[in-house]
PDB file of C-alpha atoms in Angstrom:
ATOM      1  CA  MET A   1       9.560 -41.045  -7.467  1.00  0.00           C
ATOM      2  CA  GLN A   2      10.587 -40.528  -3.825  1.00  0.00           C
ATOM      3  CA  ALA A   3      14.100 -39.920  -2.495  1.00  0.00           C
ATOM      4  CA  ASN A   4      14.112 -43.243  -0.622  1.00  0.00           C
ATOM      5  CA  GLU A   5      13.565 -45.074  -3.924  1.00  0.00           C
ATOM      6  CA  LEU A   6      16.961 -43.848  -5.131  1.00  0.00           C
ATOM      7  CA  ARG A   7      19.130 -45.578  -2.552  1.00  0.00           C
ATOM      8  CA  ASP A   8      19.590 -48.875  -4.360  1.00  0.00           C
ATOM      9  CA  THR A   9      19.811 -47.502  -7.883  1.00  0.00           C
ATOM     10  CA  ASP A  10      22.522 -46.004 -10.058  1.00  0.00           C
ATOM     11  CA  TYR A  11      21.759 -42.489  -8.875  1.00  0.00           C
ATOM     12  CA  LYS A  12      24.650 -40.592  -7.302  1.00  0.00           C
ATOM     13  CA  GLU A  13      23.936 -38.045  -4.568  1.00  0.00           C
ATOM     14  CA  PHE A  14      25.310 -34.495  -4.510  1.00  0.00           C
ATOM     15  CA  LEU A  15      24.738 -31.693  -2.000  1.00  0.00           C
ATOM     16  CA  ALA A  16      23.721 -28.116  -2.826  1.00  0.00           C
ATOM     17  CA  PRO A  17      24.351 -25.771   0.130  1.00  0.00           C
ATOM     18  CA  ALA A  18      22.402 -22.618   0.960  1.00  0.00           C
ATOM     19  CA  LYS A  19      23.999 -19.229   1.561  1.00  0.00           C
ATOM     20  CA  LEU A  20      23.464 -16.134   3.666  1.00  0.00           C
ATOM     21  CA  ASN A  21      24.261 -12.568   2.652  1.00  0.00           C
ATOM     22  CA  LEU A  22      25.937 -11.183   5.767  1.00  0.00           C
ATOM     23  CA  PHE A  23      25.351  -7.739   4.321  1.00  0.00           C
ATOM     24  CA  LEU A  24      24.214  -6.413   0.947  1.00  0.00           C
ATOM     25  CA  HIS A  25      24.903  -2.941  -0.401  1.00  0.00           C
ATOM     26  CA  VAL A  26      23.388  -1.804  -3.689  1.00  0.00           C
ATOM     27  CA  VAL A  27      26.054   0.477  -5.143  1.00  0.00           C
ATOM     28  CA  ASN A  28      24.289   1.740  -8.282  1.00  0.00           C
ATOM     29  CA  LYS A  29      22.102   0.807 -11.222  1.00  0.00           C
ATOM     30  CA  ARG A  30      23.861  -0.268 -14.397  1.00  0.00           C
ATOM     31  CA  ALA A  31      23.079   0.716 -17.964  1.00  0.00           C
ATOM     32  CA  ASP A  32      21.849  -2.832 -18.651  1.00  0.00           C
ATOM     33  CA  GLY A  33      19.179  -2.516 -15.948  1.00  0.00           C
ATOM     34  CA  TYR A  34      20.955  -4.699 -13.392  1.00  0.00           C
ATOM     35  CA  HIS A  35      22.513  -3.382 -10.178  1.00  0.00           C
ATOM     36  CA  ASN A  36      26.102  -3.402  -8.960  1.00  0.00           C
ATOM     37  CA  ILE A  37      26.244  -4.753  -5.431  1.00  0.00           C
ATOM     38  CA  GLN A  38      28.683  -5.555  -2.669  1.00  0.00           C
ATOM     39  CA  THR A  39      28.048  -8.461  -0.347  1.00  0.00           C
ATOM     40  CA  VAL A  40      29.646 -11.206   1.686  1.00  0.00           C
ATOM     41  CA  PHE A  41      28.374 -14.705   0.873  1.00  0.00           C
ATOM     42  CA  GLN A  42      28.429 -17.209   3.736  1.00  0.00           C
ATOM     43  CA  LEU A  43      27.864 -20.889   2.939  1.00  0.00           C
ATOM     44  CA  ILE A  44      25.747 -22.780   5.491  1.00  0.00           C
ATOM     45  CA  ASN A  45      25.109 -26.463   6.165  1.00  0.00           C
ATOM     46  CA  LEU A  46      21.520 -26.435   4.905  1.00  0.00           C
ATOM     47  CA  TYR A  47      21.352 -28.563   1.770  1.00  0.00           C
ATOM     48  CA  ASP A  48      19.194 -29.603  -1.126  1.00  0.00           C
ATOM     49  CA  HIS A  49      19.987 -33.168  -2.219  1.00  0.00           C
ATOM     50  CA  ILE A  50      20.496 -33.749  -5.941  1.00  0.00           C
ATOM     51  CA  TYR A  51      20.446 -37.290  -7.305  1.00  0.00           C
ATOM     52  CA  ILE A  52      21.784 -37.849 -10.826  1.00  0.00           C
ATOM     53  CA  LYS A  53      21.863 -40.943 -13.005  1.00  0.00           C
ATOM     54  CA  THR A  54      23.666 -40.619 -16.319  1.00  0.00           C
ATOM     55  CA  ASN A  55      22.341 -42.288 -19.457  1.00  0.00           C
ATOM     56  CA  THR A  56      23.489 -42.828 -23.036  1.00  0.00           C
ATOM     57  CA  SER A  57      20.234 -41.758 -24.674  1.00  0.00           C
ATOM     58  CA  GLY A  58      21.275 -38.121 -24.668  1.00  0.00           C
ATOM     59  CA  ASN A  59      18.040 -37.151 -22.904  1.00  0.00           C
ATOM     60  CA  ILE A  60      17.998 -34.821 -19.914  1.00  0.00           C
ATOM     61  CA  CYS A  61      14.991 -35.538 -17.732  1.00  0.00           C
ATOM     62  CA  ARG A  62      13.708 -34.184 -14.418  1.00  0.00           C
ATOM     63  CA  VAL A  63      12.285 -37.114 -12.490  1.00  0.00           C
ATOM     64  CA  SER A  64      11.372 -35.163  -9.354  1.00  0.00           C
ATOM     65  CA  ASP A  65       8.064 -33.309  -9.205  1.00  0.00           C
ATOM     66  CA  HIS A  66       8.374 -29.575  -8.540  1.00  0.00           C
ATOM     67  CA  SER A  67       4.849 -28.470  -9.347  1.00  0.00           C
ATOM     68  CA  LEU A  68       5.733 -24.847  -8.596  1.00  0.00           C
ATOM     69  CA  ILE A  69       8.394 -24.764 -11.329  1.00  0.00           C
ATOM     70  CA  GLN A  70       7.852 -25.789 -14.920  1.00  0.00           C
ATOM     71  CA  GLU A  71      10.599 -28.087 -16.191  1.00  0.00           C
ATOM     72  CA  ASN A  72      11.564 -25.559 -18.882  1.00  0.00           C
ATOM     73  CA  ASP A  73      12.129 -22.969 -16.146  1.00  0.00           C
ATOM     74  CA  ASP A  74      14.043 -25.284 -13.804  1.00  0.00           C
ATOM     75  CA  LEU A  75      17.599 -23.988 -13.390  1.00  0.00           C
ATOM     76  CA  THR A  76      18.972 -27.488 -12.854  1.00  0.00           C
ATOM     77  CA  ILE A  77      17.608 -28.629 -16.217  1.00  0.00           C
ATOM     78  CA  LYS A  78      18.887 -25.433 -17.842  1.00  0.00           C
ATOM     79  CA  ALA A  79      22.300 -26.097 -16.285  1.00  0.00           C
ATOM     80  CA  ALA A  80      22.398 -29.621 -17.701  1.00  0.00           C
ATOM     81  CA  HIS A  81      21.493 -28.429 -21.198  1.00  0.00           C
ATOM     82  CA  LEU A  82      24.071 -25.639 -20.938  1.00  0.00           C
ATOM     83  CA  LEU A  83      26.817 -28.146 -20.143  1.00  0.00           C
ATOM     84  CA  LYS A  84      25.717 -30.820 -22.626  1.00  0.00           C
ATOM     85  CA  PRO A  85      27.671 -29.411 -25.640  1.00  0.00           C
ATOM     86  CA  PHE A  86      30.872 -30.054 -23.667  1.00  0.00           C
ATOM     87  CA  SER A  87      29.997 -33.713 -23.055  1.00  0.00           C
ATOM     88  CA  LYS A  88      30.240 -36.788 -25.232  1.00  0.00           C
ATOM     89  CA  ASN A  89      27.592 -36.968 -27.969  1.00  0.00           C
ATOM     90  CA  HIS A  90      25.271 -39.411 -26.208  1.00  0.00           C
ATOM     91  CA  SER A  91      25.561 -38.130 -22.638  1.00  0.00           C
ATOM     92  CA  GLY A  92      22.273 -37.623 -20.837  1.00  0.00           C
ATOM     93  CA  ALA A  93      21.016 -37.521 -17.262  1.00  0.00           C
ATOM     94  CA  ASP A  94      17.998 -38.203 -15.069  1.00  0.00           C
ATOM     95  CA  ILE A  95      17.873 -35.620 -12.272  1.00  0.00           C
ATOM     96  CA  PHE A  96      15.966 -35.866  -8.993  1.00  0.00           C
ATOM     97  CA  ILE A  97      15.989 -33.021  -6.452  1.00  0.00           C
ATOM     98  CA  LYS A  98      14.985 -33.360  -2.813  1.00  0.00           C
ATOM     99  CA  LYS A  99      14.284 -29.808  -1.680  1.00  0.00           C
ATOM    100  CA  THR A 100      15.110 -28.631   1.833  1.00  0.00           C
ATOM    101  CA  ILE A 101      16.087 -25.020   1.132  1.00  0.00           C
ATOM    102  CA  PRO A 102      12.913 -22.890   1.000  1.00  0.00           C
ATOM    103  CA  MET A 103      12.151 -21.358  -2.392  1.00  0.00           C
ATOM    104  CA  GLY A 104      11.993 -17.590  -2.932  1.00  0.00           C
ATOM    105  CA  ALA A 105      13.747 -17.107   0.378  1.00  0.00           C
ATOM    106  CA  GLY A 106      17.057 -15.392  -0.418  1.00  0.00           C
ATOM    107  CA  LEU A 107      19.045 -18.505   0.509  1.00  0.00           C
ATOM    108  CA  GLY A 108      20.152 -19.205  -3.065  1.00  0.00           C
ATOM    109  CA  GLY A 109      18.560 -22.648  -3.317  1.00  0.00           C
ATOM    110  CA  GLY A 110      17.809 -22.548  -7.039  1.00  0.00           C
ATOM    111  CA  SER A 111      21.218 -21.078  -7.854  1.00  0.00           C
ATOM    112  CA  SER A 112      22.961 -23.654  -5.689  1.00  0.00           C
ATOM    113  CA  ASP A 113      21.025 -26.516  -7.299  1.00  0.00           C
ATOM    114  CA  ALA A 114      22.099 -25.266 -10.729  1.00  0.00           C
ATOM    115  CA  ALA A 115      25.726 -24.915  -9.650  1.00  0.00           C
ATOM    116  CA  THR A 116      25.840 -28.373  -8.085  1.00  0.00           C
ATOM    117  CA  THR A 117      24.306 -29.817 -11.257  1.00  0.00           C
ATOM    118  CA  LEU A 118      27.093 -28.205 -13.298  1.00  0.00           C
ATOM    119  CA  ILE A 119      29.738 -29.499 -10.881  1.00  0.00           C
ATOM    120  CA  ALA A 120      28.278 -33.007 -10.809  1.00  0.00           C
ATOM    121  CA  LEU A 121      27.728 -33.396 -14.555  1.00  0.00           C
ATOM    122  CA  ASN A 122      31.113 -31.888 -15.381  1.00  0.00           C
ATOM    123  CA  TYR A 123      32.509 -34.764 -13.306  1.00  0.00           C
ATOM    124  CA  LEU A 124      30.103 -37.515 -14.417  1.00  0.00           C
ATOM    125  CA  TRP A 125      30.211 -36.599 -18.112  1.00  0.00           C
ATOM    126  CA  HIS A 126      34.016 -36.100 -18.054  1.00  0.00           C
ATOM    127  CA  CYS A 127      33.654 -32.620 -19.598  1.00  0.00           C
ATOM    128  CA  GLN A 128      36.889 -31.493 -17.904  1.00  0.00           C
ATOM    129  CA  LEU A 129      35.907 -27.825 -17.724  1.00  0.00           C
ATOM    130  CA  THR A 130      37.985 -25.856 -15.235  1.00  0.00           C
ATOM    131  CA  GLN A 131      36.443 -24.121 -12.244  1.00  0.00           C
ATOM    132  CA  LYS A 132      36.863 -20.770 -13.998  1.00  0.00           C
ATOM    133  CA  GLU A 133      35.181 -22.082 -17.145  1.00  0.00           C
ATOM    134  CA  LEU A 134      32.290 -23.424 -15.067  1.00  0.00           C
ATOM    135  CA  GLN A 135      31.916 -20.020 -13.369  1.00  0.00           C
ATOM    136  CA  GLU A 136      31.700 -18.286 -16.745  1.00  0.00           C
ATOM    137  CA  LEU A 137      29.064 -20.786 -17.851  1.00  0.00           C
ATOM    138  CA  ALA A 138      27.206 -20.422 -14.552  1.00  0.00           C
ATOM    139  CA  LEU A 139      26.754 -16.657 -15.002  1.00  0.00           C
ATOM    140  CA  LYS A 140      24.402 -17.378 -17.903  1.00  0.00           C
ATOM    141  CA  LEU A 141      22.046 -18.997 -15.378  1.00  0.00           C
ATOM    142  CA  GLY A 142      21.991 -16.216 -12.788  1.00  0.00           C
ATOM    143  CA  ALA A 143      24.112 -13.779 -10.807  1.00  0.00           C
ATOM    144  CA  ASP A 144      24.453 -16.004  -7.703  1.00  0.00           C
ATOM    145  CA  VAL A 145      25.328 -19.224  -9.530  1.00  0.00           C
ATOM    146  CA  PRO A 146      29.059 -18.443 -10.046  1.00  0.00           C
ATOM    147  CA  PHE A 147      29.477 -18.050  -6.274  1.00  0.00           C
ATOM    148  CA  PHE A 148      28.466 -21.642  -5.643  1.00  0.00           C
ATOM    149  CA  ILE A 149      30.950 -22.757  -8.321  1.00  0.00           C
ATOM    150  CA  PHE A 150      33.578 -20.574  -6.612  1.00  0.00           C
ATOM    151  CA  GLY A 151      32.930 -22.885  -3.698  1.00  0.00           C
ATOM    152  CA  GLN A 152      34.082 -20.847  -0.711  1.00  0.00           C
ATOM    153  CA  ASN A 153      32.940 -17.888   1.359  1.00  0.00           C
ATOM    154  CA  ALA A 154      33.420 -14.755  -0.657  1.00  0.00           C
ATOM    155  CA  TRP A 155      33.370 -11.000  -0.927  1.00  0.00           C
ATOM    156  CA  ALA A 156      31.322 -10.294  -4.057  1.00  0.00           C
ATOM    157  CA  GLU A 157      30.975  -7.280  -6.326  1.00  0.00           C
ATOM    158  CA  GLY A 158      29.533  -6.485  -9.761  1.00  0.00           C
ATOM    159  CA  VAL A 159      26.186  -8.264 -10.043  1.00  0.00           C
ATOM    160  CA  GLY A 160      27.660 -10.815  -7.643  1.00  0.00           C
ATOM    161  CA  GLU A 161      30.045 -12.524 -10.058  1.00  0.00           C
ATOM    162  CA  LYS A 162      33.295 -10.742  -9.065  1.00  0.00           C
ATOM    163  CA  LEU A 163      34.452 -12.930  -6.203  1.00  0.00           C
ATOM    164  CA  SER A 164      37.315 -12.838  -3.724  1.00  0.00           C
ATOM    165  CA  PRO A 165      37.927 -15.363  -0.918  1.00  0.00           C
ATOM    166  CA  PHE A 166      36.757 -13.996   2.422  1.00  0.00           C
ATOM    167  CA  SER A 167      37.509 -15.541   5.799  1.00  0.00           C
ATOM    168  CA  ILE A 168      34.591 -15.631   8.225  1.00  0.00           C
ATOM    169  CA  PRO A 169      34.857 -16.721  11.881  1.00  0.00           C
ATOM    170  CA  ALA A 170      33.044 -19.962  12.753  1.00  0.00           C
ATOM    171  CA  ARG A 171      29.478 -19.102  13.701  1.00  0.00           C
ATOM    172  CA  ASN A 172      26.035 -20.636  14.140  1.00  0.00           C
ATOM    173  CA  TYR A 173      22.902 -18.929  12.864  1.00  0.00           C
ATOM    174  CA  LEU A 174      19.163 -19.143  13.314  1.00  0.00           C
ATOM    175  CA  VAL A 175      17.267 -18.842  10.031  1.00  0.00           C
ATOM    176  CA  LEU A 176      13.514 -18.254   9.880  1.00  0.00           C
ATOM    177  CA  ALA A 177      11.605 -18.723   6.633  1.00  0.00           C
ATOM    178  CA  PRO A 178       8.217 -16.957   6.513  1.00  0.00           C
ATOM    179  CA  ASN A 179       5.506 -18.628   4.461  1.00  0.00           C
ATOM    180  CA  GLN A 180       5.890 -15.999   1.772  1.00  0.00           C
ATOM    181  CA  LYS A 181       7.985 -15.893  -1.388  1.00  0.00           C
ATOM    182  CA  VAL A 182       9.728 -12.751  -2.604  1.00  0.00           C
ATOM    183  CA  SER A 183      10.658 -12.099  -6.228  1.00  0.00           C
ATOM    184  CA  THR A 184      14.253 -10.903  -6.501  1.00  0.00           C
ATOM    185  CA  LYS A 185      13.471  -9.211  -9.797  1.00  0.00           C
ATOM    186  CA  GLU A 186      10.513  -7.290  -8.347  1.00  0.00           C
ATOM    187  CA  VAL A 187      12.491  -6.206  -5.287  1.00  0.00           C
ATOM    188  CA  PHE A 188      15.287  -4.735  -7.410  1.00  0.00           C
ATOM    189  CA  GLU A 189      12.816  -3.136  -9.843  1.00  0.00           C
ATOM    190  CA  SER A 190      11.047  -1.372  -6.974  1.00  0.00           C
ATOM    191  CA  LEU A 191      14.302  -0.232  -5.356  1.00  0.00           C
ATOM    192  CA  GLU A 192      14.527   3.546  -5.090  1.00  0.00           C
ATOM    193  CA  LEU A 193      18.142   4.673  -5.237  1.00  0.00           C
ATOM    194  CA  THR A 194      18.400   8.369  -4.425  1.00  0.00           C
ATOM    195  CA  LYS A 195      22.144   8.364  -5.070  1.00  0.00           C
ATOM    196  CA  ASP A 196      25.024   5.981  -5.728  1.00  0.00           C
ATOM    197  CA  ARG A 197      26.515   4.356  -2.651  1.00  0.00           C
ATOM    198  CA  ILE A 198      30.219   4.856  -1.954  1.00  0.00           C
ATOM    199  CA  PRO A 199      31.727   1.372  -2.488  1.00  0.00           C
ATOM    200  CA  LEU A 200      33.337  -0.323   0.487  1.00  0.00           C
ATOM    201  CA  LYS A 201      36.929  -1.574   0.323  1.00  0.00           C
ATOM    202  CA  ILE A 202      37.636  -5.192   1.151  1.00  0.00           C
ATOM    203  CA  ALA A 203      41.037  -4.138   2.499  1.00  0.00           C
ATOM    204  CA  GLY A 204      39.267  -2.222   5.282  1.00  0.00           C
ATOM    205  CA  PHE A 205      37.693  -5.365   6.681  1.00  0.00           C
ATOM    206  CA  SER A 206      39.118  -7.897   9.111  1.00  0.00           C
ATOM    207  CA  ASP A 207      38.197 -11.406  10.163  1.00  0.00           C
ATOM    208  CA  GLU A 208      36.693  -9.898  13.302  1.00  0.00           C
ATOM    209  CA  LEU A 209      34.250  -7.701  11.363  1.00  0.00           C
ATOM    210  CA  ASP A 210      31.135  -6.886  13.361  1.00  0.00           C
ATOM    211  CA  PHE A 211      28.398  -7.467  10.798  1.00  0.00           C
ATOM    212  CA  LYS A 212      25.754  -5.746  12.879  1.00  0.00           C
ATOM    213  CA  ASN A 213      27.189  -2.456  11.642  1.00  0.00           C
ATOM    214  CA  LEU A 214      26.373  -3.345   8.041  1.00  0.00           C
ATOM    215  CA  ALA A 215      22.987  -3.380   6.328  1.00  0.00           C
ATOM    216  CA  ASN A 216      21.001  -5.106   3.628  1.00  0.00           C
ATOM    217  CA  ASP A 217      19.828  -2.284   1.361  1.00  0.00           C
ATOM    218  CA  LEU A 218      16.894  -4.395   0.122  1.00  0.00           C
ATOM    219  CA  GLU A 219      15.578  -5.067   3.614  1.00  0.00           C
ATOM    220  CA  LYS A 220      13.643  -1.840   4.169  1.00  0.00           C
ATOM    221  CA  GLY A 221      11.659  -2.161   0.949  1.00  0.00           C
ATOM    222  CA  VAL A 222      10.757  -5.799   1.551  1.00  0.00           C
ATOM    223  CA  LEU A 223       9.661  -5.190   5.138  1.00  0.00           C
ATOM    224  CA  LYS A 224       7.521  -2.270   3.983  1.00  0.00           C
ATOM    225  CA  LYS A 225       5.823  -4.303   1.251  1.00  0.00           C
ATOM    226  CA  PHE A 226       5.387  -7.638   3.061  1.00  0.00           C
ATOM    227  CA  ARG A 227       3.678  -7.219   6.426  1.00  0.00           C
ATOM    228  CA  ASP A 228       3.980 -10.884   7.441  1.00  0.00           C
ATOM    229  CA  ILE A 229       7.758 -10.805   6.947  1.00  0.00           C
ATOM    230  CA  SER A 230       7.947  -7.531   8.867  1.00  0.00           C
ATOM    231  CA  LEU A 231       6.066  -9.006  11.834  1.00  0.00           C
ATOM    232  CA  ILE A 232       8.378 -12.029  11.999  1.00  0.00           C
ATOM    233  CA  PHE A 233      11.418  -9.752  11.640  1.00  0.00           C
ATOM    234  CA  ASP A 234      10.205  -7.667  14.599  1.00  0.00           C
ATOM    235  CA  TRP A 235       9.468 -10.790  16.662  1.00  0.00           C
ATOM    236  CA  LEU A 236      12.936 -12.270  16.126  1.00  0.00           C
ATOM    237  CA  SER A 237      14.606  -8.920  16.853  1.00  0.00           C
ATOM    238  CA  GLN A 238      13.810  -9.324  20.565  1.00  0.00           C
ATOM    239  CA  PHE A 239      16.434 -12.097  20.719  1.00  0.00           C
ATOM    240  CA  GLY A 240      19.334 -10.450  18.897  1.00  0.00           C
ATOM    241  CA  HIS A 241      20.559  -8.597  15.840  1.00  0.00           C
ATOM    242  CA  VAL A 242      18.477  -9.679  12.843  1.00  0.00           C
ATOM    243  CA  LYS A 243      19.091  -9.336   9.110  1.00  0.00           C
ATOM    244  CA  MET A 244      17.320 -10.338   5.929  1.00  0.00           C
ATOM    245  CA  THR A 245      19.352 -12.430   3.505  1.00  0.00           C
ATOM    246  CA  GLY A 246      19.465 -11.511  -0.169  1.00  0.00           C
ATOM    247  CA  SER A 247      16.138 -10.174  -1.394  1.00  0.00           C
ATOM    248  CA  GLY A 248      14.283 -12.146   1.291  1.00  0.00           C
ATOM    249  CA  SER A 249      12.059 -13.599   2.567  1.00  0.00           C
ATOM    250  CA  CYS A 250      14.347 -15.392   5.053  1.00  0.00           C
ATOM    251  CA  ILE A 251      15.702 -13.579   8.058  1.00  0.00           C
ATOM    252  CA  PHE A 252      18.558 -14.698  10.285  1.00  0.00           C
ATOM    253  CA  MET A 253      20.590 -13.876  13.357  1.00  0.00           C
ATOM    254  CA  PRO A 254      23.945 -15.055  14.725  1.00  0.00           C
ATOM    255  CA  LEU A 255      23.700 -17.274  17.797  1.00  0.00           C
ATOM    256  CA  SER A 256      25.692 -17.405  20.998  1.00  0.00           C
ATOM    257  CA  SER A 257      24.991 -21.146  21.147  1.00  0.00           C
ATOM    258  CA  ILE A 258      23.063 -23.902  19.379  1.00  0.00           C
ATOM    259  CA  ASP A 259      20.887 -24.258  22.493  1.00  0.00           C
ATOM    260  CA  GLN A 260      19.866 -20.607  22.158  1.00  0.00           C
ATOM    261  CA  GLY A 261      18.739 -21.315  18.609  1.00  0.00           C
ATOM    262  CA  LYS A 262      16.731 -24.383  19.633  1.00  0.00           C
ATOM    263  CA  GLU A 263      14.969 -22.409  22.373  1.00  0.00           C
ATOM    264  CA  ILE A 264      13.976 -19.661  19.951  1.00  0.00           C
ATOM    265  CA  LEU A 265      12.788 -22.205  17.363  1.00  0.00           C
ATOM    266  CA  GLU A 266      10.374 -23.703  19.875  1.00  0.00           C
ATOM    267  CA  LYS A 267       8.690 -20.295  20.219  1.00  0.00           C
ATOM    268  CA  ARG A 268       8.706 -19.324  16.541  1.00  0.00           C
ATOM    269  CA  PRO A 269       5.545 -17.911  14.935  1.00  0.00           C
ATOM    270  CA  GLN A 270       3.176 -20.277  13.177  1.00  0.00           C
ATOM    271  CA  ASP A 271       3.566 -20.767   9.424  1.00  0.00           C
ATOM    272  CA  THR A 272       7.327 -20.356   9.545  1.00  0.00           C
ATOM    273  CA  LEU A 273      10.091 -22.842   8.938  1.00  0.00           C
ATOM    274  CA  GLY A 274      13.136 -22.593  11.156  1.00  0.00           C
ATOM    275  CA  PHE A 275      16.691 -23.891  10.973  1.00  0.00           C
ATOM    276  CA  VAL A 276      19.701 -23.789  13.264  1.00  0.00           C
ATOM    277  CA  VAL A 277      22.660 -23.857  10.892  1.00  0.00           C
ATOM    278  CA  ARG A 278      26.423 -23.641  10.949  1.00  0.00           C
ATOM    279  CA  GLY A 279      28.567 -21.566   8.662  1.00  0.00           C
ATOM    280  CA  ILE A 280      30.860 -23.702   6.497  1.00  0.00           C
ATOM    281  CA  ASP A 281      34.035 -22.656   4.688  1.00  0.00           C
ATOM    282  CA  ASN A 282      33.739 -24.619   1.441  1.00  0.00           C
ATOM    283  CA  HIS A 283      31.250 -26.199  -0.933  1.00  0.00           C
ATOM    284  CA  PRO A 284      31.044 -29.943  -0.115  1.00  0.00           C
ATOM    285  CA  HIS A 285      32.075 -30.798  -3.697  1.00  0.00           C
ATOM    286  CA  LEU A 286      34.859 -28.260  -4.100  1.00  0.00           C
ATOM    287  CA  ASN A 287      37.250 -31.190  -4.576  1.00  0.00           C
ATOM    288  CA  LEU A 288      35.492 -32.151  -7.828  1.00  0.00           C
ATOM    289  CA  MET A 289      36.426 -28.788  -9.328  1.00  0.00           C
ATOM    290  CA  LEU A 290      39.974 -28.681  -8.055  1.00  0.00           C
ATOM    291  CA  GLY A 291      40.839 -32.158  -9.366  1.00  0.00           C
TER     292      GLY A 291
END
């Protein structure tokens, strides 16, 4: 099934936005094997499109073809099954995803798809879970998923689930996606922490924070391991201050203008995807969680 086949059907469309990590500090390793981090999540207007049609059969079915992900491993399907006990007995859904956000890129596409599925089905199935309850459910799917339920730019701590609203000045970004996927799990497992980082204090930050003074602690390891990403990182660095988002592979830089971004995109290395994006303040479906 193709996305254009959905226009005249009973499918309803929902948007799943990508995110950037404007910085990422790894504070320490926890006893459970995960890592405590500090980061600022910035929502951007790059979206996956999720189409959902409810049914009364009780079946949850993925009708889009993601050959790279088995249906049992698809976070959107997991999200639907996780929410199903809170729905009416015969609630089901057919789910189609049109991917735009590159996979394995540090942009949170899979997490955002799962969060939007929870938001959408909570509304369509009349589950009536609160935003906080959805966040608690979302954590079972992954550390980034609660952020997308939180639905606004945030300062994050813990494994990424402790969230506080964070105001970010309006800004455009250039995002480059190398043709290489990076495993978040492998990046964290290979991380060598010589000592615990001193945690930053959110109270010490202002809306005019200059993010070029902050780092992504995962960046060095990824650039060392993945030569192609390193080469693209070095190429983009000639135009401005460049960072990697999340555990990679995407890299980004703030822009002085949209035209600057378009000019750089025209010169980008082969085998890369590129996007000029705008930072947004809220998830497009935040209203569905706030009633």
